[in-house]
mmCIF file of C-alpha atoms in Angstrom:
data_model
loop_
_atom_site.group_PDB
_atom_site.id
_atom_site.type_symbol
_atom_site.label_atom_id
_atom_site.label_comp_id
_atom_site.label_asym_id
_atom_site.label_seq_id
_atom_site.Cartn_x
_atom_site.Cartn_y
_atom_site.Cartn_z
ATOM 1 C CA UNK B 1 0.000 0.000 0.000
ATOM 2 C CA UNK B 2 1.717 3.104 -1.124
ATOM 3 C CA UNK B 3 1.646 6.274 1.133
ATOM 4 C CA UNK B 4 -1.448 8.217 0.440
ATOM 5 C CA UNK B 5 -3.584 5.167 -0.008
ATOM 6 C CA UNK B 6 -2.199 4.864 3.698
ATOM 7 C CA UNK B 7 -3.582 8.568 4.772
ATOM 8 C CA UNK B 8 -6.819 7.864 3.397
ATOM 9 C CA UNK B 9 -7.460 5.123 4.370
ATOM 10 C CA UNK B 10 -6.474 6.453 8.319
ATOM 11 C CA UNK B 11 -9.392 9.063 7.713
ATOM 12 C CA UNK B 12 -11.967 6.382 7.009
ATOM 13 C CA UNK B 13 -11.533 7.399 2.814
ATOM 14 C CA UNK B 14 -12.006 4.565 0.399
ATOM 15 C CA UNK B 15 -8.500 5.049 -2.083
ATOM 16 C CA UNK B 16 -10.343 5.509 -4.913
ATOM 17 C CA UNK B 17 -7.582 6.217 -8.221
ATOM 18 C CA UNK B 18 -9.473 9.757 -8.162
ATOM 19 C CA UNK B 19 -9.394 10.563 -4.992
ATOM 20 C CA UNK B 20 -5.782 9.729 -4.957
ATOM 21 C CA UNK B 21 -4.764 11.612 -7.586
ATOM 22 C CA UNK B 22 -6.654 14.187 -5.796
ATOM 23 C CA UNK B 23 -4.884 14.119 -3.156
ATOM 24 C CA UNK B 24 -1.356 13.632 -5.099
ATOM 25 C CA UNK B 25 -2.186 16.823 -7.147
ATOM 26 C CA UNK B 26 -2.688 18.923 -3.590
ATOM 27 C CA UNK B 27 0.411 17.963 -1.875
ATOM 28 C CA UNK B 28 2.581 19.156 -4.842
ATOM 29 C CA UNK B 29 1.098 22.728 -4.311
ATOM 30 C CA UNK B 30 2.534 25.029 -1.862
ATOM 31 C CA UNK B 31 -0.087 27.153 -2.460
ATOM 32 C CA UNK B 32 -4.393 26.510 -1.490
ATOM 33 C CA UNK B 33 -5.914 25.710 -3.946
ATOM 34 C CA UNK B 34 -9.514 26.968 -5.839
ATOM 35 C CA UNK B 35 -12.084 24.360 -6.990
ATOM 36 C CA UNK B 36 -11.517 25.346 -11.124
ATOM 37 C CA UNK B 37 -7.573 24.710 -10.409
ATOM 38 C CA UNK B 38 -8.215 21.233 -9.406
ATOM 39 C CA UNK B 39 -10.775 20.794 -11.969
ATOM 40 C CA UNK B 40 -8.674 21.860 -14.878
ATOM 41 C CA UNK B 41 -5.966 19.759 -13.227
ATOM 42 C CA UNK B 42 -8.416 16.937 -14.502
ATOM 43 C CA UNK B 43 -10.000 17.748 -17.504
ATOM 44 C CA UNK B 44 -10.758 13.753 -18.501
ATOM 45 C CA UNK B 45 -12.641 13.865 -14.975
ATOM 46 C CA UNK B 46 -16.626 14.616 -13.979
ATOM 47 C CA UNK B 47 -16.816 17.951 -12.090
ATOM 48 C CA UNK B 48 -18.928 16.649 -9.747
ATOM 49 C CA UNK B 49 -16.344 13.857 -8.852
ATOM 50 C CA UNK B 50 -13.745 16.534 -8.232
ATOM 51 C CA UNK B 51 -16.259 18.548 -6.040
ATOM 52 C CA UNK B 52 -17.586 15.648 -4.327
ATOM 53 C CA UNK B 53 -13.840 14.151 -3.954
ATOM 54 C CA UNK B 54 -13.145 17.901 -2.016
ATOM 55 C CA UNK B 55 -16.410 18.195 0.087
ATOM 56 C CA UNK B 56 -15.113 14.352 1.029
ATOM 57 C CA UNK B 57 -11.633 15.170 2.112
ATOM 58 C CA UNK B 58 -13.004 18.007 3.916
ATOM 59 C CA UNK B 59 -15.444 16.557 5.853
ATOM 60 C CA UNK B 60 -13.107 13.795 6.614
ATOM 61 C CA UNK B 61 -10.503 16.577 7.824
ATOM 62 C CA UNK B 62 -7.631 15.795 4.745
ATOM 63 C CA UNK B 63 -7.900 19.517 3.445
ATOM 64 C CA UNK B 64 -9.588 22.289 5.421
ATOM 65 C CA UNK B 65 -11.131 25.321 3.198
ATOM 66 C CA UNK B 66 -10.318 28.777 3.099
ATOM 67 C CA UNK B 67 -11.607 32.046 2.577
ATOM 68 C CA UNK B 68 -9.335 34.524 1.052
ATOM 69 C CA UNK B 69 -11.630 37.411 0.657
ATOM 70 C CA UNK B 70 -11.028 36.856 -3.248
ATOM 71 C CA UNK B 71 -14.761 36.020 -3.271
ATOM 72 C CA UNK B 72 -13.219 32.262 -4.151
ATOM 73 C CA UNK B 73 -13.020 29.347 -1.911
ATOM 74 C CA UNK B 74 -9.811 27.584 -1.773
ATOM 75 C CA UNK B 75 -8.274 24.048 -0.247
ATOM 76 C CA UNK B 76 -5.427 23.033 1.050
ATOM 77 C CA UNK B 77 -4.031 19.954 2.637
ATOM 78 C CA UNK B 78 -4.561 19.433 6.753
ATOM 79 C CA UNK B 79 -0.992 19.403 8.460
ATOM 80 C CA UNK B 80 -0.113 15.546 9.612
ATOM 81 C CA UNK B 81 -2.468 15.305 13.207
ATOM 82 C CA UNK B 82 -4.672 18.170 12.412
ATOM 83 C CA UNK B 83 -8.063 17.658 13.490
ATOM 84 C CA UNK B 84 -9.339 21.081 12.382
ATOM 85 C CA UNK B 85 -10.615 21.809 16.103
ATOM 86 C CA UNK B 86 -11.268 25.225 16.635
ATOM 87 C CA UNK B 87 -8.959 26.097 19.711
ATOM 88 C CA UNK B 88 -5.736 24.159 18.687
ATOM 89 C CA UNK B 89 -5.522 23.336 15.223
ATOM 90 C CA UNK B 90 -6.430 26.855 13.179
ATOM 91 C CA UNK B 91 -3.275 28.829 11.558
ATOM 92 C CA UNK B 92 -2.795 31.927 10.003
ATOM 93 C CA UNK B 93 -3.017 32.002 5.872
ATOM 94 C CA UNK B 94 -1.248 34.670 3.740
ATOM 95 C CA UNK B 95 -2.865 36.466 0.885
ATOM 96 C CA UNK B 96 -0.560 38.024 -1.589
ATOM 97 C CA UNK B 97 -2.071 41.041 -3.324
ATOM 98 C CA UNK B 98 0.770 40.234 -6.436
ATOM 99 C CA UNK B 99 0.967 36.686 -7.325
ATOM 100 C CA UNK B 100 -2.338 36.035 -5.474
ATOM 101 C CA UNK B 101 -1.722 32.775 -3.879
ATOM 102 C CA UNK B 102 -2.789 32.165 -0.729
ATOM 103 C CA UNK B 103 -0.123 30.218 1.364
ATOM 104 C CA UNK B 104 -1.021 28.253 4.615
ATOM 105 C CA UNK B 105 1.446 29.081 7.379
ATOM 106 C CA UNK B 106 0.767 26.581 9.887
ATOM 107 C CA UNK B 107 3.520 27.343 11.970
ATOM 108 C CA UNK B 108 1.817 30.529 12.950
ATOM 109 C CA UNK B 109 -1.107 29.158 15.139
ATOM 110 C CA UNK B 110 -3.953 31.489 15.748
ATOM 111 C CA UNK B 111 -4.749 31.970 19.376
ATOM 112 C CA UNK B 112 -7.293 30.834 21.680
ATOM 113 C CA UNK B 113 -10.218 33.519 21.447
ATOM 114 C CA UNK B 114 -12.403 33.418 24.824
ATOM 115 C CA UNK B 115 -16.157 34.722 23.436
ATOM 116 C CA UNK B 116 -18.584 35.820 25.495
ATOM 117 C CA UNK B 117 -21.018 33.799 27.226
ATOM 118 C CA UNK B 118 -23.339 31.911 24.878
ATOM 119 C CA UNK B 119 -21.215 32.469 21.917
ATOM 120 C CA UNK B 120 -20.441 29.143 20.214
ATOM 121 C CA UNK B 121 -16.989 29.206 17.457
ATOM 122 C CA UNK B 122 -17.988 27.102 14.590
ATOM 123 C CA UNK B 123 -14.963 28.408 12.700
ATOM 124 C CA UNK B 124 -12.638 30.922 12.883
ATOM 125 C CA UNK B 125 -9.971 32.130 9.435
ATOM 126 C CA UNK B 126 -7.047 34.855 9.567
ATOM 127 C CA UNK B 127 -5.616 35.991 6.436
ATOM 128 C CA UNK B 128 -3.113 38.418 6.335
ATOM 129 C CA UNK B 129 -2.864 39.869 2.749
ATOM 130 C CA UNK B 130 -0.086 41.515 1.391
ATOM 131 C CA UNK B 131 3.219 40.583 -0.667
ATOM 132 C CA UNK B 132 4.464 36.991 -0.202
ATOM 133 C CA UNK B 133 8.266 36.315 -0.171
ATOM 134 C CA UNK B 134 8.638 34.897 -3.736
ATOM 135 C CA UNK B 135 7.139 38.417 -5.001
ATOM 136 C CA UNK B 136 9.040 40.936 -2.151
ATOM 137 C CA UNK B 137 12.338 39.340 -3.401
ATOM 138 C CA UNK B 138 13.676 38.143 -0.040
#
C-alpha cells in the first residue's frame, strides 16, 4: 500500500484512483488551492467527482477550506495530526495582493479567542494579505 492510499485510508476514505490523484495533485502545491484549479488539473474527470472528492476530504478533515476574501473558496491539505478543532488546530493564511496565492502558514497558530457567554466558534480564518516572499524578493 503506497503512502497516500495509507492517509486515506487512516481518515476512514475509500482510495479511490481519483481521490488519490486528488490528493497527489494537492500535496505538490505550496499554495491553497480553488475548486476550477483542481478541476482543470483533470480535464478527462466529472466535475462533480472533483467537487464531491473535495467536500469528502473536507469533511473527513484531509484539506480544510479557506476564505481569502477573493470572493473564491480555496483548499489546502490538513498538516499531519490536524483535526481542524477550533482552539488548537487553526493557523494563520497569507494572501498576496501580487501573485495572489494564498499560502497556509501553519507554523503561525492562531490563538485561543475566549467569546462571550453563549457564543459558540464554529470556525474561525485569519488571512493576512499583502506581498508573499517569492514576489518581495527576499
Amino acid at each position: 500500500m503506497n503512502e497516500i492510499e495509507s492517509k486515506l485510508k487512516q481518515k476512514d476514505v475509500r482510495p479511490t484512483a481519483m481521490r488519490m490523484l486528488i490528493y497527489k495533485f494537492m500535496a505538490e502545491k505550496e499554495a491553497a488551492q480553488a475548486l476550477t484549479d483542481v478541476e482543470l488539473a483533470f480535464t478527462n474527470a466529472d466535475r462533480t467527482t472533483v467537487y464531491r472528492t473535495l467536500k469528502t476530504f473536507e469533511e473527513k478533515g484531509i484539506v480544510h477550506q479557506i476564505d481569502d476574501g477573493t470572493g473564491v473558496l480555496k483548499y489546502a491539505l490538513c498538516e499531519p495530526g490536524c483535526r481542524c478543532d477550533i482552539d488548537r488546530d487553526l493557523h494563520l493564511h497569507f494572501h498576496c495582493n501580487s501573485c495572489d496565492k494564498t499560502i497556509c502558514l501553519t507554523e503561525h497558530k492562531i490563538p485561543h479567542i475566549n467569546l462571550p457567554q453563549g457564543f459558540i466558534a464554529e470556525d474561525a480564518n485569519l488571512v493576512v494579505k499583502g506581498i508573499c516572499d517569492a514576489c518581495s524578493s527576499y
